[in-house]
Short mmCIF file of C-alpha atoms and ligand atoms in Angstrom, two decimals:
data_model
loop_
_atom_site.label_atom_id
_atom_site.label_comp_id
_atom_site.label_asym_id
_atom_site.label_seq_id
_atom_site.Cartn_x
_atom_site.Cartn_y
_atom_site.Cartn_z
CA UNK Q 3 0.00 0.00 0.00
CA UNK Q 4 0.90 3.66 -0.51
CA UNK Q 5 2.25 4.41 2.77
CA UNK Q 6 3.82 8.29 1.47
CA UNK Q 7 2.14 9.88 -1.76
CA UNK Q 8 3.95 12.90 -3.12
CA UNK Q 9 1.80 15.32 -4.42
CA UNK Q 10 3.23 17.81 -6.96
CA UNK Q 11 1.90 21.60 -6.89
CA UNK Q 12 1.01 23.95 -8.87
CA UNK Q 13 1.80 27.31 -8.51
CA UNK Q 14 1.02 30.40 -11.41
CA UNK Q 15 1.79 34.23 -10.60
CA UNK Q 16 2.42 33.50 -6.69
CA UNK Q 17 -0.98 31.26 -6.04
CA UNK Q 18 -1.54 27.67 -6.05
CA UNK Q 19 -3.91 26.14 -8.54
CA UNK Q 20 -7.06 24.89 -7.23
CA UNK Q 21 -5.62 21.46 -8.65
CA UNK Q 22 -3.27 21.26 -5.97
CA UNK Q 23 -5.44 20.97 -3.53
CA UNK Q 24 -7.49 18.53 -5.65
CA UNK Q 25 -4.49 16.24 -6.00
CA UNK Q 26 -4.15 16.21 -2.28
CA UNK Q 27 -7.58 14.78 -1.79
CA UNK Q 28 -6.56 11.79 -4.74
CA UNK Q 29 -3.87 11.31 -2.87
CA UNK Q 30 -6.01 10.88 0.65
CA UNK Q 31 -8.27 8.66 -1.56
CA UNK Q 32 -5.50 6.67 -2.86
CA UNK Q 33 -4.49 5.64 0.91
CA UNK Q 34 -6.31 7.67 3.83
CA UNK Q 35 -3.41 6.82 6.47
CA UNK Q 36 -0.69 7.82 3.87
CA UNK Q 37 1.58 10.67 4.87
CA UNK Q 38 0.54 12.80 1.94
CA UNK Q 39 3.97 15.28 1.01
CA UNK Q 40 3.88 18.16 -0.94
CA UNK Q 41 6.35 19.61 -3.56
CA UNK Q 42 5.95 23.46 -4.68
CA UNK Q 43 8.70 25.05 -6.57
CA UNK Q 44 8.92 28.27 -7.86
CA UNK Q 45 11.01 31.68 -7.90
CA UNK Q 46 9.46 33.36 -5.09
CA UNK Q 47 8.69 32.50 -1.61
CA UNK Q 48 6.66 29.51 -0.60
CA UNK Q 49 5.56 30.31 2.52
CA UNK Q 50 2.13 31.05 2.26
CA UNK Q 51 1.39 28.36 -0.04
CA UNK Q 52 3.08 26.35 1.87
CA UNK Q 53 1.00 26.56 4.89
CA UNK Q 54 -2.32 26.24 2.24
CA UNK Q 55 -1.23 23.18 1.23
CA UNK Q 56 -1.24 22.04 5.00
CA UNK Q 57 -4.52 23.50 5.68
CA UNK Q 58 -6.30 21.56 2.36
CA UNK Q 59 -5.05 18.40 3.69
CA UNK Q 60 -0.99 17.72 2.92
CA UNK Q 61 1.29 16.43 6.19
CA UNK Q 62 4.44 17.84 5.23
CA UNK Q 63 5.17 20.19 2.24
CA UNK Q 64 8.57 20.77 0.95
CA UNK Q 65 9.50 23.80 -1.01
CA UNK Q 66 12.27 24.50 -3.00
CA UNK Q 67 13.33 28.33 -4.24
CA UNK Q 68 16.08 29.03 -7.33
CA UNK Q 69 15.10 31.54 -9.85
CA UNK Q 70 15.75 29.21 -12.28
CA UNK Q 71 12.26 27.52 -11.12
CA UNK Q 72 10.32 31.48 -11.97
CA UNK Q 73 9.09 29.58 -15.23
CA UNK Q 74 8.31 25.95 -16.14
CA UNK Q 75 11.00 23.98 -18.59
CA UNK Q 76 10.97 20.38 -18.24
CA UNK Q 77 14.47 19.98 -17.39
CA UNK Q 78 14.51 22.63 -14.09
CA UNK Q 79 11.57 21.38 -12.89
CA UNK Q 80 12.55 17.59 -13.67
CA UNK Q 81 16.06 18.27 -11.74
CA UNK Q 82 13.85 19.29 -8.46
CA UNK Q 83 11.29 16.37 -8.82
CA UNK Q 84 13.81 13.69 -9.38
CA UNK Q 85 16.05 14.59 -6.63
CA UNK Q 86 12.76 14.71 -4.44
CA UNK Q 87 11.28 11.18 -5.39
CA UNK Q 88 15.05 9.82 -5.06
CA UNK Q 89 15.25 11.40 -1.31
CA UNK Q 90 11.71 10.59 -0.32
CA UNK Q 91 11.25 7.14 -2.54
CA UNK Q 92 7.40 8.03 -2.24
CA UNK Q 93 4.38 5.10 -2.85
CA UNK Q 94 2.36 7.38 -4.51
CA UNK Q 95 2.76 10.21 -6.58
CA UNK Q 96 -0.24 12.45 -8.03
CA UNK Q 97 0.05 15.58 -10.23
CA UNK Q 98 -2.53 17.60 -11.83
CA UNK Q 99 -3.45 17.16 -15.56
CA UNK Q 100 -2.72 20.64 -16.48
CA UNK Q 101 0.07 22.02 -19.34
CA UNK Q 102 2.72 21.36 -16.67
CA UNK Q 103 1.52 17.89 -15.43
CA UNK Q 104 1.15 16.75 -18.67
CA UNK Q 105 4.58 17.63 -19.85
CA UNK Q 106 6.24 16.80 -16.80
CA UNK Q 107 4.96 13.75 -15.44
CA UNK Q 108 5.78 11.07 -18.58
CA UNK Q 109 8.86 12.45 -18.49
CA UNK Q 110 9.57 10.99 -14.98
CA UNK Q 111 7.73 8.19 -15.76
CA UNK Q 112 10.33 7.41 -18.30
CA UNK Q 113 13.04 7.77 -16.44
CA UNK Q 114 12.30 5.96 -13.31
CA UNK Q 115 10.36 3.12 -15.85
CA UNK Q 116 7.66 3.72 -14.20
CA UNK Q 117 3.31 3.57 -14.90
CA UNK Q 118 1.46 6.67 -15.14
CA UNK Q 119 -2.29 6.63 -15.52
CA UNK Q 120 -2.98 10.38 -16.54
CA UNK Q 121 -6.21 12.60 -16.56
CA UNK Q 122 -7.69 10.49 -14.28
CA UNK Q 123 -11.05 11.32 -12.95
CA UNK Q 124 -12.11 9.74 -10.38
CA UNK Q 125 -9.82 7.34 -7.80
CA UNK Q 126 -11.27 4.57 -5.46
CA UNK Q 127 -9.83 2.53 -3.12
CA UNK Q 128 -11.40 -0.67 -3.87
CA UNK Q 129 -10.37 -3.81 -1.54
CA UNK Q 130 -7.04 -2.16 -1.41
CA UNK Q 131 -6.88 -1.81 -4.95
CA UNK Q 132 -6.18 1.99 -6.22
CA UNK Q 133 -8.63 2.22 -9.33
CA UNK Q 134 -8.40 5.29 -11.53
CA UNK Q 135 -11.39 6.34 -14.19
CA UNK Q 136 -10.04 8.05 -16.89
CA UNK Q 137 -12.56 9.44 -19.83
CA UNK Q 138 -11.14 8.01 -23.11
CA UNK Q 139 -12.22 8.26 -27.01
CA UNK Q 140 -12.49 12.19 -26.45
CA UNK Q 141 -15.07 11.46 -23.64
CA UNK Q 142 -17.58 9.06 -24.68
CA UNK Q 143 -16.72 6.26 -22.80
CA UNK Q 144 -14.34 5.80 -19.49
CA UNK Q 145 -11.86 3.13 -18.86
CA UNK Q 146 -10.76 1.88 -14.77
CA UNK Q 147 -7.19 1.41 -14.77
CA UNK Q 148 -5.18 0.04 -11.75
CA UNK Q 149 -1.27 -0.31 -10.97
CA UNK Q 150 -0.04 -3.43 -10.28
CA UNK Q 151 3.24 -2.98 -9.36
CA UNK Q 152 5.72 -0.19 -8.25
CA UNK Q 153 4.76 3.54 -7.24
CA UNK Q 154 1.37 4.67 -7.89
CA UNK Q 155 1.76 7.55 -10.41
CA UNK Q 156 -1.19 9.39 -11.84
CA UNK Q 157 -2.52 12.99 -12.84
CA UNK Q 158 -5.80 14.27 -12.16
CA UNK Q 159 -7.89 16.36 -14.36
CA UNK Q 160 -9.05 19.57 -13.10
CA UNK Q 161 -12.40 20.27 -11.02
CA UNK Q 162 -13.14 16.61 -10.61
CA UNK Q 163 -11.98 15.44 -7.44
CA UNK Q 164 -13.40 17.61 -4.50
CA UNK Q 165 -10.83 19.38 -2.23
CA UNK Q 166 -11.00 18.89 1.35
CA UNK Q 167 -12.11 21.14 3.39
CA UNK Q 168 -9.14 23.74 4.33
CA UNK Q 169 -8.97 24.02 8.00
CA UNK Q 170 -6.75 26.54 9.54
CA UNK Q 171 -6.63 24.22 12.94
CA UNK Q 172 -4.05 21.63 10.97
CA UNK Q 173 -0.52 21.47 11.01
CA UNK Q 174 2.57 20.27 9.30
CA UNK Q 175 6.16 20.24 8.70
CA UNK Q 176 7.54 22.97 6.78
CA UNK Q 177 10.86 21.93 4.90
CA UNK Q 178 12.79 24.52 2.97
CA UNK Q 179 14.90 22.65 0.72
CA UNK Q 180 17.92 24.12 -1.19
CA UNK Q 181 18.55 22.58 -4.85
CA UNK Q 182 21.15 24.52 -6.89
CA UNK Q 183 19.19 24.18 -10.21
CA UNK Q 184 22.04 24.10 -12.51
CA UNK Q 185 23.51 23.12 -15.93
CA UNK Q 186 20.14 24.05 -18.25
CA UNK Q 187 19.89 24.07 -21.62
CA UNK Q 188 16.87 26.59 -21.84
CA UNK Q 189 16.05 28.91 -19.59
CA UNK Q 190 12.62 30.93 -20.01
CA UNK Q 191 12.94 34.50 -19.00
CA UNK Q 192 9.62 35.64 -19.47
CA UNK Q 193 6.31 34.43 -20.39
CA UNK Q 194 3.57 36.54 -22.13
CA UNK Q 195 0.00 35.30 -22.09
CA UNK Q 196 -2.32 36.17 -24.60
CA UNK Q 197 -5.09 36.08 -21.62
CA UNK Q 198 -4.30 37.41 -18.69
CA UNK Q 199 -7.26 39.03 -17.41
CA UNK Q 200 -9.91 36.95 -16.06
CA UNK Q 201 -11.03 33.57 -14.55
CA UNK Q 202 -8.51 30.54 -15.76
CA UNK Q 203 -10.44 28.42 -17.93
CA UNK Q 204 -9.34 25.22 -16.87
CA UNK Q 205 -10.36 25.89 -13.28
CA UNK Q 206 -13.39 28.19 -13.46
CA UNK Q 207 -16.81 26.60 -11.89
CA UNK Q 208 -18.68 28.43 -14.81
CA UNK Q 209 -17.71 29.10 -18.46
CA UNK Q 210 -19.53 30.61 -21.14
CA UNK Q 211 -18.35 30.10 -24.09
CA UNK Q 212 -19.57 31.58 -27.46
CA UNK Q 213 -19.56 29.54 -31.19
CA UNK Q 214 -19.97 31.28 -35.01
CA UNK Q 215 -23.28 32.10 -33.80
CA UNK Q 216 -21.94 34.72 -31.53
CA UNK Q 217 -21.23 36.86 -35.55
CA UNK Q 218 -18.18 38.90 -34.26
CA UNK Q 219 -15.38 40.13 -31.53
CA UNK Q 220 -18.49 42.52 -30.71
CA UNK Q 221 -20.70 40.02 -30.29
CA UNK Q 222 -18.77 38.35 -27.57
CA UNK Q 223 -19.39 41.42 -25.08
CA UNK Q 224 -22.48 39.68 -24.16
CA UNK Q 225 -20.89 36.80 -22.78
CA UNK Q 226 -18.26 38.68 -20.99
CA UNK Q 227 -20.77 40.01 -19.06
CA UNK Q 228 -23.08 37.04 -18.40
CA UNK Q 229 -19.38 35.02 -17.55
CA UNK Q 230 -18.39 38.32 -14.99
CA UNK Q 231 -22.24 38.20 -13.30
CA UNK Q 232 -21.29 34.23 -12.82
CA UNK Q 233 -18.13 34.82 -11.62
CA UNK Q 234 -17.11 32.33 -14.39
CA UNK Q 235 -14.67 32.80 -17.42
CA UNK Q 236 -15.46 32.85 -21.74
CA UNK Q 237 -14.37 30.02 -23.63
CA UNK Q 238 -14.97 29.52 -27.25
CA UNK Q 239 -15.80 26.83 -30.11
CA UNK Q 240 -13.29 25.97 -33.00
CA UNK Q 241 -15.96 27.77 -35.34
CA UNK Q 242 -15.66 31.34 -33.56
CA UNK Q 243 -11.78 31.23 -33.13
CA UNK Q 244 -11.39 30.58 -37.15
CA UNK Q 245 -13.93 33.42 -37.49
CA UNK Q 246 -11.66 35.49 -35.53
CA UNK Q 247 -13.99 36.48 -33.01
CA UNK Q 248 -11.57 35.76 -30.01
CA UNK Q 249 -8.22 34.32 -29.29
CA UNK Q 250 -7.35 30.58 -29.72
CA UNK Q 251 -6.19 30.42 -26.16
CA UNK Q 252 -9.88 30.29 -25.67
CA UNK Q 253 -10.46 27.29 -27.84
CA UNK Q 254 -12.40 23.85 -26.36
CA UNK Q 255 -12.67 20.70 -27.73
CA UNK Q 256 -10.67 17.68 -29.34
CA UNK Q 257 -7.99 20.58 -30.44
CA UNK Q 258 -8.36 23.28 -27.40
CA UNK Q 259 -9.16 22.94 -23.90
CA UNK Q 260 -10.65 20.24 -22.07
CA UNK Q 261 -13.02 22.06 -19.34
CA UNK Q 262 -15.24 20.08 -17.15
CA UNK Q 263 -16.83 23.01 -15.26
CA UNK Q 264 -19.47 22.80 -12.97
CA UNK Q 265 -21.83 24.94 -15.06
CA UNK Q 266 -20.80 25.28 -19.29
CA UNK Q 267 -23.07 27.42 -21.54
CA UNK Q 268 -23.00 26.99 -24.57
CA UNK Q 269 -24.19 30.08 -26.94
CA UNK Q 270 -25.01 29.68 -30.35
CA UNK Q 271 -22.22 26.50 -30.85
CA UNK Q 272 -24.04 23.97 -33.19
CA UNK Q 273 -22.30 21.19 -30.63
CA UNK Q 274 -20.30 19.01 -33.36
CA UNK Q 275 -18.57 16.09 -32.02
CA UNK Q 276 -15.26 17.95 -32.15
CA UNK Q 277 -16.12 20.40 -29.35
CA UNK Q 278 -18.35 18.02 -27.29
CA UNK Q 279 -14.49 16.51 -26.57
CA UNK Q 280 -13.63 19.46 -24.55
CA UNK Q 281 -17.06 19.90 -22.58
CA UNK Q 282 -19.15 16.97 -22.60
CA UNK Q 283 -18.27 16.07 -19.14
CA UNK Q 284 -19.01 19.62 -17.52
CA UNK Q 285 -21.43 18.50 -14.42
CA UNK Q 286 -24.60 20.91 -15.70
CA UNK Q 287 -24.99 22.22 -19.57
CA UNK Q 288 -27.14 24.50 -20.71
CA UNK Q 289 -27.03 25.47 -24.45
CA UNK Q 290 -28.38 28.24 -26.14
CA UNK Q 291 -29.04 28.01 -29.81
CA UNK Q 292 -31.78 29.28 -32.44
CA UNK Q 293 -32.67 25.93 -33.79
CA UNK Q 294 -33.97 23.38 -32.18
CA UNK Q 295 -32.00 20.51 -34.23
CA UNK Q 296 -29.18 21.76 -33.04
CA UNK Q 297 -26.92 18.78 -31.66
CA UNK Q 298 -25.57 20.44 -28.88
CA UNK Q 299 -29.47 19.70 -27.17
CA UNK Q 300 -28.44 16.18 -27.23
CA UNK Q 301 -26.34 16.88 -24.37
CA UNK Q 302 -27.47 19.69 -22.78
CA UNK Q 303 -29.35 19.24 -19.61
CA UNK Q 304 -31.08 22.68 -20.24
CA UNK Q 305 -31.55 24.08 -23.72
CA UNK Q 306 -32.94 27.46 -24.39
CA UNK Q 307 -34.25 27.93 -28.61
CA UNK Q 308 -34.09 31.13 -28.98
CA UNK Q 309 -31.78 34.17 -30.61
CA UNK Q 310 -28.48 34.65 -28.35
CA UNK Q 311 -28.88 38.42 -28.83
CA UNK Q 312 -32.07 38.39 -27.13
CA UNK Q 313 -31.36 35.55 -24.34
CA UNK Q 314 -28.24 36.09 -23.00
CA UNK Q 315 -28.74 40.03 -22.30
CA UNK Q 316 -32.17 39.02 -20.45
CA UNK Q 317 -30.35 36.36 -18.01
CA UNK Q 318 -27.47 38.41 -17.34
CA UNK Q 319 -30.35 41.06 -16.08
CA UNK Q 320 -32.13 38.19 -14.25
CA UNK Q 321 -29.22 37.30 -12.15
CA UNK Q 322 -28.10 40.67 -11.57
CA UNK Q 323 -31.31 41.26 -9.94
CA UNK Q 324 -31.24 37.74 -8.07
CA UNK Q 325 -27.79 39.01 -6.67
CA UNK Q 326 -29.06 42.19 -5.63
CA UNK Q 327 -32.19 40.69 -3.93
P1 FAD I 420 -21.41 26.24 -36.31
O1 FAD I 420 -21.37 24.79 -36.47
O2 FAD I 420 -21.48 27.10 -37.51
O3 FAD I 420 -22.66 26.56 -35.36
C1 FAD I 420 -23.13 27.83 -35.08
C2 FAD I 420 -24.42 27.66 -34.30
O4 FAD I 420 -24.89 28.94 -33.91
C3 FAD I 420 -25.55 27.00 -35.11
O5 FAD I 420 -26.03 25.87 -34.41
C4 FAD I 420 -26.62 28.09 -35.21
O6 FAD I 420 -27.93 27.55 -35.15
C5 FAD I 420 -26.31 28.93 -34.00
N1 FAD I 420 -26.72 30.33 -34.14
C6 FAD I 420 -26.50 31.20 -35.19
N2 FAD I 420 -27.00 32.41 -34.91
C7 FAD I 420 -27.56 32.32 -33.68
C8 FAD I 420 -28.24 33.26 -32.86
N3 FAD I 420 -28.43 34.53 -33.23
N4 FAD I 420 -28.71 32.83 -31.66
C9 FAD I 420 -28.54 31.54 -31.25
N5 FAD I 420 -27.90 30.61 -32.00
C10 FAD I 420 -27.41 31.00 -33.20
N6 FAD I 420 -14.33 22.57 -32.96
C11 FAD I 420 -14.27 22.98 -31.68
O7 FAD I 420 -15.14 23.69 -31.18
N7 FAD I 420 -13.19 22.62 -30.92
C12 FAD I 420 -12.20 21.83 -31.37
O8 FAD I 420 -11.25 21.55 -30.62
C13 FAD I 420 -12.26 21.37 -32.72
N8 FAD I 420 -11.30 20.56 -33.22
C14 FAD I 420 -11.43 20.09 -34.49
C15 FAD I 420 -10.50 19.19 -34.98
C16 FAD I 420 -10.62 18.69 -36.26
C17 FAD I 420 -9.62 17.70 -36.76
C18 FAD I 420 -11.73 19.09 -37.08
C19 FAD I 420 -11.88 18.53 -38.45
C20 FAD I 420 -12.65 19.98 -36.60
C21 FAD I 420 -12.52 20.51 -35.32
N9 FAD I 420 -13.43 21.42 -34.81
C22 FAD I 420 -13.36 21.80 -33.50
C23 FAD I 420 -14.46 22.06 -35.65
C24 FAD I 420 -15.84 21.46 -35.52
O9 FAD I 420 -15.98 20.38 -36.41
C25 FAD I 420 -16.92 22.52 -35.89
O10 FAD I 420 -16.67 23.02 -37.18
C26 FAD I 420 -16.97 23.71 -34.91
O11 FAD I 420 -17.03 23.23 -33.59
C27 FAD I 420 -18.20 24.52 -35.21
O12 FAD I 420 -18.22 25.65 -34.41
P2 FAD I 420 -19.60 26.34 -34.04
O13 FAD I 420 -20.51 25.38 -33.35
O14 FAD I 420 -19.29 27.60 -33.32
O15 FAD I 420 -20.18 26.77 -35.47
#
């Protein structure tokens, strides 16, 4: 059994990711007794999100500072992890499925020859049997996987696996662990994101995204506004990035993001199989679309006919005026 899991953080612009936390809760689910360790790396100082890992759950969290760690390459971030997993020799280790995770994690896979069982969904402990769900075929169906032998290595997709609670009243080592992050090949001195205003994507609860039907940058106002009444962020179809309506960052589906918000709207997206890959598992859809054929209504749980222009500035009223009341 998984007596210490390792569970890799995620930090962006000085705050954890929500997935973090998540991954502490898979690895609590993978073995409740487990000590459940932390890694967070980055530039700055880890103090803070230190202590948040220990009050969502984690026993000990270890954090290592270099300023070669400000932004992600595989190789300074690999350095850290391996030296980590060679000093700890973890049971368990659990990442999140995000840009990162999914760059990182078969990379140390491969070099300790290890399993990995990635965007996993769900985790069970089943007769003291780890079983992962992962969604496969872009969604439609969902496989249970298992490890048989060596360390338990997985990453979770975001928003699926609850948090725990974060409770202020729990404590936990605090190791600050120097690793002279050396000899690189690439260094990256500065990132520039095309979005950086705004709810992440991958993490919001809500997103409203916006398909052809939406006819223009203009047009996508609307949805800004519905998404900033939600709290939630914009996302986009295929269709209205090739338009040129918005940014490809914004992108879901087979070729953009996979989302699986708690609440997805879709608004005037004709729901082709393509884009159901990135959003058919949100947990409520609602899809709003002028004709009733409209595919996206097979999987919508809520489905509003009707023109987009006329809809969406009428619930963005409606809920103003529910939040006011
Ligand atoms: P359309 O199919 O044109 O639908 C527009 C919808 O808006 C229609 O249903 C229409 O009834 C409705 N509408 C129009 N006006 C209004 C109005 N005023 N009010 C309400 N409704 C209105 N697509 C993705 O989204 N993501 C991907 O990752 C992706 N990857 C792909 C990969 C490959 C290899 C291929 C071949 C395609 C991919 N596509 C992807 C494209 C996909 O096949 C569709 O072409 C695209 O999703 C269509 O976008 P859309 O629904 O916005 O546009």
């Amino acid at each position: 059994m998984s007596d210490k899991i390792l569970v890799i953080g995620e930090s962006r612009d000085g705050a954890l990711r929500n997935v973090s936390f998540e991954s502490i809760a898979a690895a609590r689910k993978i073995n409740e007794s487990a000590e459940v360790v932390a890694l967070i790396l980055s530039d700055l100082d880890l103090d803070k999100q230190a202590q948040e890992m220990i009050y969502y759950g984690a026993d000990r969290v270890i954090t290592v500072q270099h300023e070669n760690l400000k932004n992600y390459t595989s190789e300074s971030f690999g350095q850290v992890v391996m030296e980590i997993i060679e000093e700890e020799s973890p049971d368990g280790i659990v990442m999140g499925h995000t840009a990162i995770g999914k760059d990182l994690t078969p990379k140390i896979a491969g070099r300790l020859e290890l399993g990995l069982i990635s965007d996993a969904t769900e985790v069970e402990n089943d007769d003291d049997q780890v079983v992962f769900t992962r969604p496969i075929y872009s969604g439609k169906a969902f496989e249970k996987k298992v490890i048989k032998e060596g360390i338990i290595f997985a990453t979770i997709r975001p928003n699926n696996i609850a948090s725990l609670e974060r409770d202020e009243s729990r404590t936990g080592e605090i190791e600050v662990k120097s690793i002279d992050v050396k000899d690189l090949r690439t260094i990256i001195k500065e990132v520039i994101r095309k979005q950086s205003e705004g709810v992440d994507m991958s993490e919001a609860s809500v997103v409203v995204a916006g398909g052809r039907g939406v006819k223009s940058e203009e047009g996508f106002k609307p949805l800004y506004e519905l998404a900033d009444v939600l709290g939630g962020a914009v996302g986009a179809s295929r269709g209205a990035c090739d338009a040129e309506y918005c940014d490809y960052s914004l992108q879901i589906g087979q070729t953009g993001k996979v989302i699986t918000p708690d609440l997805y709207i879709a608004v005037g997206i004709s729901g082709a199989i393509q884009h159901l890959a990135g959003m058919s598992n949100s947990k409520v859809i609602v899809a709003i679309n002028k004709d009733p054929e409209a595919n996206i209504f097979n999987i919508a749980d809520y489905g509003i006919v009707g023109d987009l222009f006329e809809v969406i500035p009428m619930l963005t009223e409606e809920l103003k005026q529910l939040q006011k009341s």
